[in-house]
Amino acid sequence: MSKIETLRERLEQIFGNQLQNTVLELGEITIEVAAEHYLDVCEKLRDDDVFAFEILIDLCGIDYSAYGQDEWKTDASANGFSRGIDSAQHGRLKFGDELPENQSERKRFAVITHLLSIKNNQRLRIRVFAEDDAYPVVKSVVDIWNGVNWFEREAFDLFGIHFDGHPDLRRILTDYGFVGHPFRKDFPLSGNVEMRYDEEQKRVVYEPVSIEPRVLVPRVIRENNNRHNMPANEPESEE
Amino acid sequence: MPEIRNYTLNFGPQHPAAHGVLRLILEMDGEVIQRADPHIGLLHRATEKLAESKPYNQSIGYMDRLDYVSMMSNEHGYILALEKLLGVEVPERAQYIRVMFDEITRLLNHLLWIGAHGLDVGAMTMFLYAFREREDLMDVYEAVSGARLHATYYRPGGVARDLPDSMPQYKASKWHSQKEVSRLNDTRSGSLLDFIEDFTTRFPGYVDEYETLLTDNRIWKQRLVDIAIVSPERAMQLGFTGPMLRGSGIEWDLRRKQPYAVYDKLDFDIPVGTNGDSYDRYLVRMEEMRQSNHIIKQCVDWLRANPGIVMAADHKVTPPRREEMKGDMESLIHHFKLFTEGYCLPEGEAYGAVEHPKGEFGVYLVSDGANKPYRMKIRAPGFAHLSALDEMTRGHMLSDVVAVIGTQDIVFGEIDR
């Protein structure tokens, strides 16, 4: 049994049904933990000698609300192909538009953590979903790995995920006085406000953005290009 | 007795020692730092959000602009994650070229670091020396990609093109006399590999020069020894990687421990510090330059002996050759599809990490099966390092803050993203 399969087995042994899901793909293990068990699991991952994940490499937020949606659904008819561009997709959003509701069965926000064990030379990914889509809260792991402080601030800033127990949850990357959480899928790429120096008022002023969102390449999902899942000996289909 | 209050000092964002746009709020008791609160994000460009709106290949160029002094290493991190999801085989020659340029990039980065760090501490000459060598290495970048900084040279499935047979030549001008130009062109008369080999024979001598200036220099040691000591336990707690972690005495290098590309076939050592102070980190980086030079030399020898393709022939991902497109319908279609729509990644997630000159640079890709990433997260080493600035400077003097920023090797392109 390879090293990574051993790790998977141990994870399932020790945590049992605290894990909602364990995936081993592309040589990487992902575990999904319920928000209530998050801290216990993390602490054991750091302190238990079979895991010994001393370093938290990365923590990031993710917004699953537009997962699996594409912008290029064409209908063929006697007159030719339709253009198939749906305006209310992320990337085409304008100031004031609203993204269609989260239709997937999973929760909208998750926090993804990458751990590294120097002692055992292995990695692990943890995903924990925030229970409430409207006010996402996840417990902070800052007491387990001190270096996570800024990573959690970043996830709060960009996604609006609140970290319960974080000592200093402020915005970090966006401007002072910024409104909104820019990496959410319903935040337009062009932003909401633009800034310029006003000669008359002798100060910098903020105004609603004047540029139109522009998509040069639409987002498409093509199953037949799914090379990874294709049997090796099957000839590739023509487009 | 009058009441003594802490003094709050605003440092930056426009300050020559802030290495870019760092704003520091320093709370001080006299000249001793009580608390340092870095305000970052002044260079935030939302690279990750931009990448979500573009086909995969179009984001390679953004990677150069993250840590803009170690361009190709950033590209390598992104390409690794991409190739992991795609499952493309990369030709061995392309892997050797990547490793060679990773190490050239490491030299570029460490040269800028030693120059800027020296300048911060008061050694003006270092900057001039380091930039003399950077000039040669940027010529190498230019020869291979056409750009001196933002190369966009790595592609999924290989590298953009093979190494060229000739180097660009200097021309005499108002600023360069004929004599100077012929001296410069002398080493540039052969192929790119000849030039790099010539550089690797010269470079150890240059490192000796730097060390003569700094290693035993009294002022240098007074400013670095026992400054910002980080114990191995704290270094791990704080998420340090790269020279910052090795300076604290932990032997951890992805090139050796989790080898990617062809690092498992190359011979090199991992320098490790003992005290975890700024001086150890300086020594670690100096030795890394010598080791990188050694790796480059091995790559040059291998590349000379083994010509071959540098791009996988899988035209769903890599563009077909121009001649093929002229005669072959299918190649034309592939080309058109690749440059309009791009390619779709299978659904899944992958994390690709490289030993970047500053630490572990990782790219986490989430794909929902589309031709654009669903979410991309860039794990920048400097982000974790800068977040420890408060702990590292506490109790030190104001002038040490500048030395600590120098020892952390901070570049805002990657921290603010």
XYZ file of C-alpha atoms in Angstrom:
656
model
C 0.000 0.000 0.000
C 1.373 3.385 -0.905
C 2.053 6.037 1.672
C -0.923 8.132 0.740
C -3.328 5.221 0.963
C -1.995 4.475 4.427
C -2.706 8.062 5.397
C -6.217 7.753 4.062
C -6.809 4.604 6.021
C -5.531 6.173 9.216
C -7.688 9.224 8.708
C -10.752 7.054 8.365
C -9.722 4.930 11.328
C -9.084 7.774 13.712
C -11.793 10.209 12.734
C -14.460 7.742 11.628
C -17.731 9.494 10.987
C -16.365 12.911 11.869
C -15.347 12.933 8.218
C -18.149 13.588 5.804
C -16.139 12.638 2.779
C -12.637 11.476 1.894
C -11.380 11.759 -1.646
C -8.054 10.518 -2.951
C -7.464 11.950 -6.399
C -4.345 12.906 -8.359
C -2.239 11.866 -5.396
C -3.923 14.359 -3.066
C -6.242 13.626 -0.177
C -9.192 15.876 0.542
C -11.275 15.434 3.649
C -14.551 17.163 4.322
C -15.310 17.950 7.927
C -18.517 19.228 9.495
C -18.135 22.691 10.971
C -18.752 21.397 14.491
C -15.842 18.921 14.372
C -13.449 21.241 12.540
C -11.357 22.341 15.506
C -11.098 18.870 17.086
C -9.997 17.327 13.832
C -7.428 20.070 13.198
C -5.944 19.775 16.643
C -5.568 16.027 16.320
C -4.034 16.443 12.866
C -1.351 18.654 14.321
C -0.629 16.742 17.540
C -1.111 13.097 16.597
C 2.225 11.591 15.596
C 0.848 9.615 12.672
C -0.275 12.900 11.074
C 2.035 15.587 12.523
C 0.820 18.360 10.218
C 2.984 21.079 11.724
C 2.598 23.636 8.977
C -0.519 25.208 7.635
C 0.465 26.067 4.094
C -2.637 27.800 2.912
C -6.171 28.672 3.822
C -8.643 30.074 1.348
C -12.321 30.661 0.905
C -14.422 29.529 -2.013
C -17.881 30.434 -3.245
C -19.614 27.454 -4.869
C -22.730 29.324 -6.000
C -21.890 29.314 -9.717
C -20.256 25.892 -9.794
C -20.817 23.999 -13.015
C -22.610 26.831 -14.790
C -21.513 27.772 -18.286
C -22.446 30.651 -20.555
C -22.589 28.959 -23.896
C -25.751 26.953 -24.389
C -26.594 26.976 -28.087
C -29.707 25.694 -29.784
C -29.505 24.440 -33.337
C -32.540 25.208 -35.469
C -33.373 25.467 -39.144
C -32.100 29.043 -39.096
C -28.709 28.168 -37.684
C -27.247 28.377 -34.240
C -28.388 30.710 -31.536
C -25.832 32.923 -29.828
C -26.629 31.491 -26.439
C -25.345 34.193 -24.142
C -27.102 34.477 -20.856
C -26.464 37.835 -19.283
C -26.922 36.980 -15.646
C -23.769 34.938 -15.306
C -20.783 35.859 -13.292
C -18.271 37.600 -15.510
C -21.128 39.403 -17.269
C -22.536 40.924 -14.133
C -23.044 44.649 -13.959
C -23.362 46.896 -10.985
C -26.744 46.119 -9.448
C -27.313 42.773 -11.161
C -28.027 39.785 -9.028
C -26.696 36.322 -9.625
C -29.288 33.536 -9.782
C -29.706 31.801 -6.450
C -27.441 29.028 -5.326
C -29.116 26.005 -6.900
C -26.620 23.324 -6.016
C -27.415 21.104 -3.071
C -24.193 21.969 -1.344
C -23.659 24.993 0.800
C -22.382 28.142 -0.820
C -19.219 28.933 1.127
C -16.392 26.677 2.128
C -12.990 27.160 3.659
C -10.192 25.066 2.233
C -7.039 24.411 4.176
C -3.805 22.884 2.928
C -1.624 21.221 5.513
C 1.920 19.976 5.287
C 3.750 17.555 7.510
C 7.491 17.930 7.455
C 8.016 14.926 9.670
C 6.047 12.516 7.494
C 6.448 14.421 4.229
C 2.795 14.444 3.284
C 0.022 16.859 2.506
C -3.655 17.061 3.286
C -6.539 19.241 2.196
C -9.465 19.984 4.498
C -12.729 21.418 3.313
C -15.282 22.749 5.746
C -18.579 24.231 4.610
C -20.138 27.168 6.419
C -23.630 26.247 7.618
C -25.401 29.470 6.765
C -25.190 30.875 3.223
C -26.312 34.347 4.275
C -23.951 34.716 7.226
C -21.132 32.199 6.790
C -19.233 31.430 9.979
C -16.370 28.990 10.443
C -14.277 28.514 13.545
C -10.810 30.012 13.481
C -7.777 27.728 13.683
C -5.459 30.539 14.683
C -4.714 28.909 18.049
C -3.654 25.688 16.339
C -1.527 27.238 13.621
C -0.609 30.847 14.497
C 0.480 31.673 10.973
C -3.085 31.390 9.689
C -4.024 34.821 11.032
C -3.635 36.711 7.765
C -5.005 33.883 5.636
C -8.254 34.023 7.596
C -8.339 37.787 7.353
C -7.982 37.420 3.605
C -10.828 34.905 3.349
C -12.963 37.264 5.420
C -12.060 40.209 3.246
C -12.602 38.514 -0.112
C -15.535 36.204 0.696
C -17.104 37.604 3.840
C -16.573 34.388 5.763
C -16.441 35.109 9.481
C -13.941 33.263 11.598
C -15.194 32.645 15.074
C -12.395 33.173 17.607
C -10.087 35.168 15.352
C -8.310 37.858 17.404
C -8.189 40.577 14.779
C -10.627 40.037 11.917
C -10.091 43.110 9.740
C -9.973 43.599 6.003
C -6.519 43.053 4.621
C -6.206 43.311 0.844
C -8.948 45.719 -0.166
C -8.946 49.468 0.296
C -9.795 51.241 3.533
C -13.576 51.627 3.629
C -14.214 49.087 0.866
C -17.772 47.798 0.572
C -18.558 44.211 -0.402
C -16.611 41.002 -0.745
C -14.974 41.024 -4.166
C -14.284 37.315 -4.740
C -17.881 36.282 -4.312
C -19.296 35.134 -7.610
C -21.993 37.827 -7.536
C -19.437 40.623 -7.358
C -18.797 42.051 -10.830
C -15.283 41.728 -12.210
C -15.161 45.440 -12.965
C -16.089 46.301 -9.382
C -18.794 48.682 -8.246
C -17.053 52.002 -7.901
C -14.295 53.820 -9.691
C -12.140 56.556 -8.299
C -10.732 59.762 -9.715
C -9.351 63.069 -8.554
C -11.933 65.804 -8.791
C -10.441 69.147 -9.779
C -13.315 71.201 -8.382
C -13.670 69.495 -5.046
C -9.896 69.137 -4.772
C -10.160 65.583 -3.527
C -10.524 61.997 -4.682
C -14.128 61.026 -5.418
C -15.792 57.633 -5.880
C -18.406 57.087 -8.591
C -20.288 54.041 -9.927
C -18.232 52.281 -12.614
C -18.760 53.543 -16.132
C -17.349 50.552 -18.024
C -19.525 47.774 -19.399
C -18.553 44.202 -18.517
C -17.033 42.503 -21.543
C -16.453 38.807 -22.018
C -14.115 37.869 -24.820
C -14.197 34.132 -24.318
C -17.397 32.618 -22.953
C -17.242 30.024 -20.263
C -17.984 26.569 -21.685
C -18.043 23.106 -20.201
C -17.328 20.353 -22.692
C -17.722 16.812 -21.538
C -15.953 15.236 -24.504
C -12.859 17.213 -23.707
C -12.794 15.590 -20.348
C -9.514 13.868 -21.022
C -8.917 12.722 -17.539
C -11.969 10.466 -17.431
C -11.547 9.099 -20.927
C -10.387 5.507 -21.420
C -6.840 5.583 -22.712
C -7.353 3.504 -25.839
C -10.501 5.174 -27.087
C -9.895 7.494 -30.037
C -10.677 11.109 -29.264
C -13.850 12.404 -30.809
C -13.768 15.104 -33.455
C -15.109 18.511 -32.669
C 6.928 61.993 36.944
C 5.330 62.640 33.591
C 3.324 59.868 32.032
C 5.197 58.044 29.266
C 3.150 57.094 26.282
C 3.907 54.864 23.339
C 4.640 56.636 20.141
C 2.957 55.582 16.900
C 4.967 55.930 13.745
C 3.657 55.608 10.226
C 6.170 53.971 7.903
C 5.470 54.003 4.171
C 3.630 53.269 1.903
C 6.081 55.432 -0.030
C 9.398 54.667 1.543
C 12.548 53.432 -0.187
C 13.147 50.781 2.469
C 9.604 49.427 2.332
C 10.413 47.297 -0.742
C 7.381 48.510 -2.600
C 4.129 49.626 -1.089
C 4.222 48.436 2.479
C 2.555 50.609 5.056
C 3.630 49.873 8.606
C 2.038 51.240 11.721
C 4.733 50.993 14.361
C 3.920 51.390 18.001
C 7.096 52.347 19.776
C 8.429 52.869 23.217
C 11.300 55.245 22.560
C 13.112 53.566 19.728
C 11.988 50.051 20.607
C 9.187 48.431 18.634
C 6.242 47.339 20.752
C 3.962 46.333 17.914
C 4.174 46.390 14.142
C 1.002 46.323 12.093
C 1.674 45.944 8.375
C -1.068 47.253 6.100
C -0.889 45.465 2.789
C -3.049 45.352 -0.290
C -1.925 48.571 -1.919
C -0.822 46.530 -4.927
C -3.855 44.229 -4.939
C -4.918 43.480 -8.513
C -7.237 40.512 -7.863
C -5.130 38.212 -10.041
C -7.153 35.238 -8.878
C -10.442 36.825 -9.882
C -9.014 37.889 -13.236
C -7.837 34.341 -13.865
C -11.376 33.101 -13.272
C -12.520 35.170 -16.242
C -9.940 33.898 -18.739
C -9.022 30.640 -20.443
C -6.206 28.850 -18.672
C -3.398 29.741 -21.045
C -4.078 33.451 -20.842
C -3.289 33.527 -17.139
C 0.319 32.366 -17.531
C 1.381 35.950 -18.088
C -0.279 37.028 -14.858
C 1.980 34.641 -12.991
C 5.076 36.583 -14.065
C 3.592 39.674 -12.540
C 3.076 38.155 -9.114
C 6.566 37.924 -7.763
C 8.106 40.118 -10.398
C 11.674 39.226 -9.519
C 11.233 35.474 -9.893
C 9.012 35.261 -12.901
C 9.506 31.790 -14.286
C 9.264 30.093 -10.893
C 5.750 31.481 -10.531
C 4.854 30.172 -13.958
C 6.174 26.769 -12.968
C 3.835 26.576 -9.963
C 0.808 27.377 -12.090
C 1.816 25.039 -14.892
C 2.370 22.193 -12.443
C -1.166 22.459 -11.084
C -2.524 22.704 -14.616
C -0.604 19.698 -15.883
C -1.636 17.671 -12.874
C -5.296 18.150 -13.762
C -4.758 17.762 -17.499
C -2.515 14.744 -17.209
C -0.123 15.889 -19.947
C 3.284 14.297 -20.344
C 6.075 16.846 -20.558
C 9.119 15.992 -22.707
C 12.280 15.511 -20.676
C 14.146 18.257 -22.501
C 11.427 20.737 -21.585
C 11.738 19.670 -17.960
C 15.475 20.276 -17.989
C 14.928 23.682 -19.574
C 12.390 24.489 -16.874
C 14.744 23.455 -14.109
C 17.577 25.461 -15.637
C 15.391 28.546 -15.815
C 14.017 27.978 -12.332
C 17.551 28.145 -11.062
C 18.460 31.137 -13.215
C 15.379 32.755 -11.717
C 16.568 31.852 -8.240
C 19.831 33.638 -8.989
C 17.908 36.653 -10.282
C 15.814 36.738 -7.143
C 18.669 36.249 -4.696
C 20.768 38.849 -6.511
C 18.043 41.417 -6.162
C 17.547 40.387 -2.560
C 21.226 40.763 -1.666
C 21.368 44.084 -3.452
C 18.308 45.495 -1.753
C 19.123 43.966 1.617
C 22.617 45.417 1.428
C 21.246 48.785 0.471
C 18.833 48.741 3.405
C 21.630 48.038 5.815
C 23.998 50.538 4.229
C 26.148 48.537 1.804
C 25.607 50.555 -1.351
C 28.145 48.625 -3.437
C 26.222 45.359 -3.255
C 23.407 46.782 -5.312
C 25.757 47.733 -8.132
C 27.498 44.363 -8.085
C 24.268 42.380 -8.045
C 22.781 44.334 -10.901
C 25.852 43.705 -13.025
C 25.077 39.971 -12.893
C 21.339 40.406 -13.179
C 21.977 42.133 -16.483
C 23.567 38.969 -17.898
C 20.738 36.781 -16.646
C 18.097 39.082 -18.034
C 19.833 38.831 -21.387
C 19.294 35.084 -21.067
C 15.599 35.689 -20.445
C 15.488 37.963 -23.449
C 17.230 35.466 -25.701
C 14.833 32.685 -24.851
C 11.517 34.496 -24.601
C 11.963 37.952 -26.080
C 11.181 39.654 -22.786
C 13.631 40.625 -20.091
C 11.202 40.274 -17.212
C 7.743 38.942 -17.965
C 8.654 35.925 -20.012
C 5.449 33.811 -20.297
C 7.761 31.050 -21.397
C 6.373 27.937 -19.695
C 3.317 26.375 -21.281
C 1.260 23.365 -20.304
C 3.017 20.493 -22.068
C 6.457 22.071 -22.261
C 8.005 25.439 -22.956
C 7.167 27.951 -25.656
C 10.208 27.240 -27.826
C 13.591 25.586 -27.851
C 16.761 27.376 -26.756
C 18.043 29.695 -29.486
C 21.348 29.173 -31.301
C 22.418 32.777 -31.016
C 22.333 35.582 -28.498
C 21.183 39.132 -29.177
C 24.192 41.417 -29.788
C 24.918 44.859 -28.391
C 25.442 47.757 -30.781
C 27.749 50.700 -30.209
C 25.887 53.844 -29.187
C 26.244 57.103 -27.345
C 26.271 55.144 -24.083
C 28.343 52.117 -25.068
C 31.659 52.592 -26.811
C 32.813 50.120 -29.480
C 35.407 48.729 -27.111
C 32.870 48.065 -24.392
C 30.429 46.581 -26.881
C 32.931 44.131 -28.296
C 33.803 43.022 -24.758
C 30.110 42.383 -24.068
C 29.536 40.659 -27.400
C 32.549 38.454 -26.944
C 30.763 36.117 -24.542
C 27.567 36.435 -26.576
C 29.015 35.153 -29.837
C 27.960 31.515 -29.375
C 24.631 29.883 -28.570
C 22.543 30.580 -25.487
C 23.940 27.491 -23.792
C 27.494 28.694 -24.439
C 26.647 31.977 -22.772
C 25.017 30.329 -19.768
C 27.974 27.972 -19.378
C 30.362 30.893 -19.507
C 28.256 32.601 -16.861
C 28.335 29.582 -14.556
C 32.146 29.532 -14.690
C 32.292 33.226 -13.804
C 29.566 33.277 -11.194
C 31.239 31.512 -8.221
C 33.894 34.223 -8.379
C 31.195 36.877 -8.137
C 29.669 35.206 -5.076
C 33.138 35.233 -3.539
C 33.236 38.970 -4.172
C 29.942 39.484 -2.362
C 31.113 37.383 0.527
C 34.366 39.336 0.786
C 32.296 42.468 1.109
C 29.733 41.187 3.567
C 30.306 37.914 5.375
C 32.971 39.112 7.786
C 32.073 42.768 7.564
C 31.746 44.223 11.055
C 28.835 46.512 10.293
C 27.003 43.801 8.379
C 27.332 41.396 11.286
C 26.287 43.997 13.834
C 23.123 44.589 11.882
C 22.235 40.936 11.228
C 23.609 38.628 13.905
C 20.992 37.835 16.576
C 18.381 39.977 14.875
C 14.907 38.488 14.473
C 15.671 35.016 15.780
C 12.988 32.486 14.892
C 13.066 29.097 16.578
C 12.288 26.031 14.435
C 9.004 25.469 16.287
C 7.877 29.025 15.761
C 8.954 28.951 12.130
C 6.641 26.009 11.505
C 3.818 27.545 13.531
C 4.062 30.722 11.507
C 3.928 28.886 8.195
C 7.453 29.743 7.038
C 8.862 28.003 3.994
C 11.992 28.244 1.891
C 15.123 29.994 3.168
C 13.178 31.412 6.123
C 12.468 27.882 7.347
C 15.905 26.537 6.463
C 17.535 29.467 8.236
C 15.875 28.211 11.415
C 17.536 24.847 10.986
C 14.824 22.743 9.361
C 16.009 20.869 6.344
C 13.034 21.201 4.053
C 13.272 21.773 0.342
C 10.552 20.704 -2.065
C 13.129 20.126 -4.775
C 14.529 17.304 -2.690
C 11.592 16.167 -0.553
C 8.787 16.274 -3.080
C 10.735 16.491 -6.324
C 9.030 17.871 -9.409
C 10.384 18.170 -12.965
C 13.841 16.519 -12.982
C 15.216 17.637 -9.629
C 15.523 14.014 -8.502
C 18.178 13.455 -11.186
C 20.343 16.397 -10.201
C 22.996 16.778 -7.582
C 22.760 19.650 -5.114
C 22.909 20.333 -1.393
C 20.422 22.049 0.900
C 22.057 24.651 3.140
C 20.580 24.929 6.623
C 21.100 27.564 9.320
C 21.644 26.977 13.022
C 20.556 30.047 14.993
C 17.594 31.213 12.952
C 18.733 34.831 12.894
C 19.011 37.174 9.939
C 22.667 36.348 9.454
C 21.909 32.639 9.061
C 19.268 33.390 6.499
C 21.848 35.482 4.672
C 24.321 32.585 4.688
C 21.649 30.129 3.537
C 20.746 32.283 0.556
C 24.367 32.824 -0.387
C 24.981 29.090 -0.417
C 21.779 28.575 -2.405
C 23.227 30.764 -5.117
C 26.268 28.497 -5.364
C 24.067 25.416 -5.447
C 21.829 26.920 -8.116
C 24.894 27.638 -10.178
C 25.893 23.992 -9.809
C 22.435 22.843 -10.955
C 22.502 25.159 -13.963
C 25.833 23.683 -14.995
C 24.431 20.137 -14.870
C 21.412 21.198 -16.915
C 23.605 22.830 -19.538
C 25.598 19.616 -19.946
C 22.475 17.512 -20.277
C 20.795 19.897 -22.700
C 23.861 19.954 -24.940
C 23.908 16.165 -25.181
C 20.166 15.609 -25.603
C 18.393 17.537 -28.336
C 14.706 16.821 -28.802
C 11.218 18.234 -28.673
C 10.300 20.786 -26.006
C 6.515 20.677 -26.319
C 4.183 17.707 -26.034
C 2.508 16.821 -29.337
C -0.958 16.732 -27.794
C -2.713 19.371 -29.874
C -5.780 19.568 -27.659
C -3.512 21.486 -25.297
C -0.449 22.652 -27.211
C -0.574 24.574 -30.484
C 0.425 22.733 -33.681
C 3.410 23.937 -35.687
C 2.820 26.656 -38.230
C 3.934 24.467 -41.177
C 1.471 21.760 -40.169
C -1.345 24.283 -40.087
C -0.687 25.273 -43.702
C -1.308 21.781 -45.012
C -3.392 19.949 -42.468
C -7.037 20.774 -41.836
C -7.112 19.177 -38.420
C -4.143 21.177 -37.204
C -5.882 24.335 -38.321
C -8.970 23.383 -36.336
C -6.881 22.580 -33.287
C -5.125 25.909 -33.558
C -8.386 27.789 -33.918
C -10.016 26.018 -30.998
C -7.018 26.465 -28.771
C -6.704 30.178 -29.329
C -10.395 31.048 -29.247
C -11.957 28.817 -26.657
C -8.949 27.180 -25.055
C -9.196 23.738 -23.524
C -11.481 22.408 -20.831
C -9.980 20.885 -17.722
C -11.568 17.816 -16.197
C -13.598 18.497 -13.089
C -11.516 18.320 -9.965
C -8.984 20.161 -7.881
C -5.225 20.154 -7.693
C -2.488 21.892 -5.784
C 0.861 22.398 -7.464
C 3.774 23.660 -5.427
C 7.322 24.587 -6.334
C 10.332 25.596 -4.308
C 10.223 29.220 -5.264
C 13.265 31.380 -4.362
C 11.244 32.809 -1.458
C 9.625 29.630 -0.225
C 6.770 27.402 -1.225
C 4.800 28.928 -4.043
C 1.629 26.992 -4.630
C -1.326 27.272 -6.941
C -4.587 25.641 -5.970
C -6.912 25.137 -8.907
C -10.555 24.190 -8.714
C -12.081 23.240 -12.037
C -15.746 22.531 -12.700
C -14.958 21.215 -16.162
C -14.932 24.583 -17.912
C -12.310 26.304 -20.038
C -11.647 28.757 -17.202
C -10.710 28.011 -13.620
C -13.589 28.010 -11.159
C -11.320 29.177 -8.397
C -7.610 29.749 -8.328
C -5.749 30.422 -5.123
C -2.170 31.538 -5.137
C -0.211 30.605 -2.075
C 2.480 33.247 -1.863
C 5.369 32.525 0.506
C 5.901 36.202 1.329
C 2.366 36.517 2.652
C 3.051 34.137 5.526
C 6.471 35.670 6.131
C 5.235 39.241 6.314
C 2.448 38.247 8.679
C 5.207 37.273 11.126
C 6.835 40.701 10.928
C 5.143 41.771 14.143
C 6.602 38.850 16.064
C 10.034 39.168 14.468
C 10.484 42.880 15.119
C 8.994 43.096 18.589
C 11.633 44.337 21.018
C 14.028 45.390 18.284
C 15.005 48.925 17.299
C 13.368 50.958 14.563
C 16.353 50.556 12.254
C 16.102 46.771 12.602
C 12.640 46.778 11.055
C 14.251 47.665 7.765
C 16.786 44.860 8.136
C 13.994 42.403 8.939
C 12.008 43.419 5.863
C 15.212 42.804 3.948
C 15.814 39.386 5.449
C 12.251 38.322 4.709
C 12.818 39.044 1.020
C 9.528 40.813 0.578
C 8.054 41.520 -2.844
C 4.609 43.026 -2.980
C 3.573 41.605 -6.309
C 3.060 38.216 -4.706
C 1.854 39.330 -1.296
C -0.936 41.558 -2.557
C -1.621 39.477 -5.682
